[in-house]
Each structure stands twice: as C-alpha cells, then as structure tokens.
Amino acid sequence: MENSTATEKSTNEEIIDQLVIKVNALEKREIKLPDYTPNFEDLKKWLADHLPDNLEYPATKIQAQLDEVKTIVENIPKIIPVKHSHYFDPKSKGWVIAGVILLIVTAISTGLNAHLWMENNRLQANDIKFRMLRQVYPVQANWAEQHYFNNPDTAESETIRLENEAKERSEAVDIANEKEREAKAAKEKLIRLKHH
C-alpha cells in the first residue's frame, strides 16, 4: 500500500515538473504581431485627399437642403392611387367552383325555406278556418274530420267529387235563375207591347 502511494506521488510530481517547464518555455517565447504602420500612413493620405480641410458644413447649404426636402414632401400626394388587378389563375379554379356550388346550395335552401314558410302559413290559415266552421257547423265539421281520419287516401277524391257536385248544382241554379230572368223579361216585354 505504501508503495502504491509513493508511486502516485512521484507521478504527480513528474506531471507538475513538466507543466512548469512548458509554462516557462511559453513565457520566454516572443509574440510577433505584424507591423501595420505603413497601412496607417496610407490611410492618413487617403483621408487627407478625400476629406475637406474644413469639416464644418455651411448653414446656408443645410437650410437649402431642408427647404428642398420640404418641397419634395409637400409635392407628395396625400392619397396615392392604387390599382387592383383581379384575375383567375388555374389554381383558383377549385375555389370558383366551390363558390358557385355554395351559391347554388344557398339559393335552393332559400327557395325551399320560402316555399315551406308559405305552405306553413296556408296550413295555419286552413286550421283557423276549420276551427271557425266547427264553431258554426259542428255536425258538418265532425263529419269531415271523421271521414278524413277513417280513410285519408280517399278523402281528397271524395272532396273533389263533392266540389264537382256542388259546382254542378250551382251552375244548374245559375242556369235556372238565368232562364227565370229571361222569362220574366220576355213577359214584361209582352205586357209592354200589349199596353202600346
């Protein structure tokens, strides 16, 4: 055990000695930087040639430039006209078709809703009329309701038959009334002819 500890110490001391030697060698080494002095001289000459001797800018020139800038700013229009160009390219074909389809679906939906709204109003009006008839003619209203519920398929054809019969009766009554009026008119004409 003592032997391994002594070996470790000697190894550590050797490493430290090597590091000291390398640090001393680095300290003795001279760092050489390039000499830029000739470049500084060239830069000084260039600046002397290109910069004016007097760096002060005359106030009159500054004022003239400010006035020029003000006139330029004043001449800029307050509203700049912009032209919009709209065009369809092949990529927008799908969007146009989708828009047309949506427009058609919206038109169909709106038309269907309007039709259903009118139909609903008509049915509501018929319901109120039927309820009013029931109050005045309860026997006939009950007959119509019972007949419809017993056989709704034939109720429409039965209603059409009854309407046709009523129309025929009405026409017959109208014809009879017309004949009666004509007979009365002919009779009055004869009476007048006799009196003349």
Tab-separated table of C-alpha atoms in Angstrom:
chain	number	residue	atom	x	y	z
A	1	MET	CA	0.000	0.000	0.000
A	2	GLU	CA	2.755	2.400	0.874
A	3	ASN	CA	4.474	1.504	-2.340
A	4	SER	CA	1.410	2.488	-4.496
A	5	THR	CA	1.043	5.805	-2.634
A	6	ALA	CA	4.731	6.631	-3.248
A	7	THR	CA	4.296	5.796	-6.946
A	8	GLU	CA	1.324	8.121	-7.219
A	9	LYS	CA	3.296	10.951	-5.574
A	10	SER	CA	6.211	10.568	-7.910
A	11	THR	CA	3.872	10.517	-10.946
A	12	ASN	CA	2.127	13.664	-9.758
A	13	GLU	CA	5.433	15.406	-9.151
A	14	GLU	CA	6.634	14.473	-12.632
A	15	ILE	CA	3.456	15.935	-14.194
A	16	ILE	CA	3.845	19.167	-12.237
A	17	ASP	CA	7.517	19.436	-13.210
A	18	GLN	CA	6.595	19.000	-16.899
A	19	LEU	CA	3.909	21.700	-16.628
A	20	VAL	CA	6.373	24.149	-15.021
A	21	ILE	CA	8.862	23.567	-17.837
A	22	LYS	CA	6.218	24.170	-20.533
A	23	VAL	CA	4.909	27.358	-18.857
A	24	ASN	CA	8.486	28.747	-18.598
A	25	ALA	CA	9.077	27.956	-22.273
A	26	LEU	CA	5.855	29.799	-23.240
A	27	GLU	CA	6.836	32.850	-21.173
A	28	LYS	CA	10.177	33.082	-22.939
A	29	ARG	CA	8.601	32.858	-26.381
A	30	GLU	CA	8.120	36.277	-28.049
A	31	ILE	CA	4.790	37.027	-29.725
A	32	LYS	CA	5.306	38.791	-33.026
A	33	LEU	CA	2.444	40.919	-34.395
A	34	PRO	CA	2.543	42.281	-37.932
A	35	ASP	CA	3.518	45.912	-38.358
A	36	TYR	CA	0.570	47.951	-39.678
A	37	THR	CA	2.328	51.285	-39.541
A	38	PRO	CA	2.708	51.639	-43.347
A	39	ASN	CA	-1.007	50.978	-43.735
A	40	PHE	CA	-1.836	53.733	-41.251
A	41	GLU	CA	0.217	56.131	-43.305
A	42	ASP	CA	-1.646	55.184	-46.487
A	43	LEU	CA	-4.957	55.663	-44.661
A	44	LYS	CA	-3.931	59.117	-43.465
A	45	LYS	CA	-3.022	60.141	-47.028
A	46	TRP	CA	-6.342	58.861	-48.427
A	47	LEU	CA	-8.337	60.712	-45.757
A	48	ALA	CA	-6.397	63.896	-46.414
A	49	ASP	CA	-7.143	63.657	-50.140
A	50	HIS	CA	-10.825	62.812	-49.817
A	51	LEU	CA	-11.967	64.850	-46.833
A	52	PRO	CA	-12.200	68.628	-46.999
A	53	ASP	CA	-9.938	70.604	-44.721
A	54	ASN	CA	-12.840	72.349	-43.033
A	55	LEU	CA	-15.385	69.773	-41.839
A	56	GLU	CA	-17.957	72.407	-40.884
A	57	TYR	CA	-20.933	72.445	-43.256
A	58	PRO	CA	-22.240	75.926	-44.027
A	59	ALA	CA	-25.650	76.768	-42.523
A	60	THR	CA	-26.915	78.125	-45.838
A	61	LYS	CA	-26.345	74.778	-47.537
A	62	ILE	CA	-28.144	72.969	-44.698
A	63	GLN	CA	-31.094	75.384	-44.953
A	64	ALA	CA	-31.229	74.960	-48.738
A	65	GLN	CA	-31.304	71.181	-48.389
A	66	LEU	CA	-34.034	71.381	-45.721
A	67	ASP	CA	-36.119	73.614	-47.999
A	68	GLU	CA	-35.642	71.171	-50.872
A	69	VAL	CA	-36.751	68.251	-48.686
A	70	LYS	CA	-39.831	70.234	-47.551
A	71	THR	CA	-40.882	70.952	-51.133
A	72	ILE	CA	-40.449	67.298	-52.067
A	73	VAL	CA	-42.569	66.217	-49.083
A	74	GLU	CA	-45.242	68.817	-49.913
A	75	ASN	CA	-45.412	67.607	-53.523
A	76	ILE	CA	-46.063	64.014	-52.475
A	77	PRO	CA	-49.813	63.377	-52.910
A	78	LYS	CA	-51.768	62.756	-49.714
A	79	ILE	CA	-53.626	59.877	-51.343
A	80	ILE	CA	-51.690	57.632	-53.643
A	81	PRO	CA	-53.949	55.945	-56.226
A	82	VAL	CA	-53.713	52.187	-56.158
A	83	LYS	CA	-54.910	49.919	-58.955
A	84	HIS	CA	-56.155	46.483	-58.040
A	85	SER	CA	-55.878	43.788	-60.645
A	86	HIS	CA	-58.028	40.721	-60.073
A	87	TYR	CA	-57.635	37.683	-62.234
A	88	PHE	CA	-58.214	33.969	-62.004
A	89	ASP	CA	-55.415	31.539	-62.446
A	90	PRO	CA	-55.660	27.760	-62.798
A	91	LYS	CA	-55.073	27.353	-59.070
A	92	SER	CA	-58.219	29.347	-58.224
A	93	LYS	CA	-60.475	27.171	-60.407
A	94	GLY	CA	-61.379	24.942	-57.457
A	95	TRP	CA	-62.316	27.936	-55.290
A	96	VAL	CA	-64.532	29.362	-58.043
A	97	ILE	CA	-66.328	26.027	-58.465
A	98	ALA	CA	-66.759	25.715	-54.693
A	99	GLY	CA	-68.166	29.259	-54.559
A	100	VAL	CA	-70.655	28.520	-57.350
A	101	ILE	CA	-71.753	25.304	-55.619
A	102	LEU	CA	-72.239	27.168	-52.339
A	103	LEU	CA	-74.231	29.847	-54.147
A	104	ILE	CA	-76.497	27.215	-55.742
A	105	VAL	CA	-76.995	25.406	-52.428
A	106	THR	CA	-77.822	28.715	-50.735
A	107	ALA	CA	-80.341	29.619	-53.464
A	108	ILE	CA	-82.028	26.204	-53.244
A	109	SER	CA	-82.162	26.380	-49.443
A	110	THR	CA	-83.608	29.891	-49.539
A	111	GLY	CA	-86.252	28.888	-52.105
A	112	LEU	CA	-87.193	25.777	-50.136
A	113	ASN	CA	-87.446	27.760	-46.905
A	114	ALA	CA	-89.667	30.371	-48.591
A	115	HIS	CA	-91.924	27.632	-50.014
A	116	LEU	CA	-92.181	25.898	-46.638
A	117	TRP	CA	-92.929	29.198	-44.904
A	118	MET	CA	-95.786	29.944	-47.364
A	119	GLU	CA	-97.112	26.395	-47.038
A	120	ASN	CA	-96.989	26.673	-43.256
A	121	ASN	CA	-98.959	29.951	-43.402
A	122	ARG	CA	-101.555	28.339	-45.711
A	123	LEU	CA	-101.955	25.335	-43.391
A	124	GLN	CA	-102.249	27.620	-40.391
A	125	ALA	CA	-104.965	29.648	-42.171
A	126	ASN	CA	-106.835	26.429	-43.106
A	127	ASP	CA	-106.621	25.259	-39.498
A	128	ILE	CA	-108.149	28.518	-38.257
A	129	LYS	CA	-110.904	28.351	-40.922
A	130	PHE	CA	-111.748	24.759	-39.977
A	131	ARG	CA	-111.901	25.679	-36.298
A	132	MET	CA	-114.223	28.588	-37.143
A	133	LEU	CA	-116.505	26.285	-39.192
A	134	ARG	CA	-116.539	23.796	-36.336
A	135	GLN	CA	-117.940	26.527	-34.070
A	136	VAL	CA	-120.785	27.355	-36.509
A	137	TYR	CA	-121.396	23.939	-38.110
A	138	PRO	CA	-120.164	21.356	-35.570
A	139	VAL	CA	-122.029	18.389	-37.179
A	140	GLN	CA	-120.559	19.008	-40.646
A	141	ALA	CA	-117.060	19.720	-39.236
A	142	ASN	CA	-117.139	16.485	-37.218
A	143	TRP	CA	-118.322	14.600	-40.341
A	144	ALA	CA	-115.378	15.983	-42.387
A	145	GLU	CA	-112.864	15.221	-39.662
A	146	GLN	CA	-114.231	11.696	-39.081
A	147	HIS	CA	-114.300	10.963	-42.819
A	148	TYR	CA	-110.674	12.127	-43.229
A	149	PHE	CA	-109.372	10.080	-40.282
A	150	ASN	CA	-111.247	6.949	-41.363
A	151	ASN	CA	-109.812	6.973	-44.891
A	152	PRO	CA	-107.345	9.801	-45.668
A	153	ASP	CA	-106.459	8.281	-49.090
A	154	THR	CA	-109.992	8.652	-50.471
A	155	ALA	CA	-110.722	11.918	-48.644
A	156	GLU	CA	-109.224	14.007	-51.439
A	157	SER	CA	-111.115	12.208	-54.209
A	158	GLU	CA	-114.328	12.413	-52.155
A	159	THR	CA	-113.760	16.142	-51.638
A	160	ILE	CA	-113.217	16.669	-55.378
A	161	ARG	CA	-116.436	14.699	-56.128
A	162	LEU	CA	-118.404	16.793	-53.625
A	163	GLU	CA	-116.930	20.042	-55.037
A	164	ASN	CA	-117.899	18.986	-58.593
A	165	GLU	CA	-121.440	18.136	-57.466
A	166	ALA	CA	-121.726	21.495	-55.685
A	167	LYS	CA	-120.396	23.249	-58.778
A	168	GLU	CA	-122.923	21.438	-60.986
A	169	ARG	CA	-125.731	22.362	-58.592
A	170	SER	CA	-124.529	25.959	-58.569
A	171	GLU	CA	-124.345	26.019	-62.352
A	172	ALA	CA	-127.834	24.469	-62.583
A	173	VAL	CA	-129.162	27.080	-60.180
A	174	ASP	CA	-127.444	29.823	-62.189
A	175	ILE	CA	-128.950	28.462	-65.431
A	176	ALA	CA	-132.404	28.212	-63.836
A	177	ASN	CA	-132.099	31.763	-62.475
A	178	GLU	CA	-130.962	32.992	-65.902
A	179	LYS	CA	-133.932	31.270	-67.605
A	180	GLU	CA	-136.262	32.697	-64.988
A	181	ARG	CA	-134.858	36.207	-65.583
A	182	GLU	CA	-135.183	35.753	-69.349
A	183	ALA	CA	-138.772	34.539	-68.947
A	184	LYS	CA	-139.577	37.445	-66.686
A	185	ALA	CA	-138.002	39.894	-69.151
A	186	ALA	CA	-139.976	38.331	-72.035
A	187	LYS	CA	-143.185	38.502	-70.009
A	188	GLU	CA	-142.559	42.181	-69.167
A	189	LYS	CA	-141.861	42.861	-72.845
A	190	LEU	CA	-145.188	41.285	-73.848
A	191	ILE	CA	-147.010	43.317	-71.228
A	192	ARG	CA	-145.459	46.471	-72.554
A	193	LEU	CA	-146.323	45.575	-76.126
A	194	LYS	CA	-149.968	44.990	-75.166
A	195	HIS	CA	-150.154	48.370	-73.475
A	196	HIS	CA	-148.866	50.210	-76.524
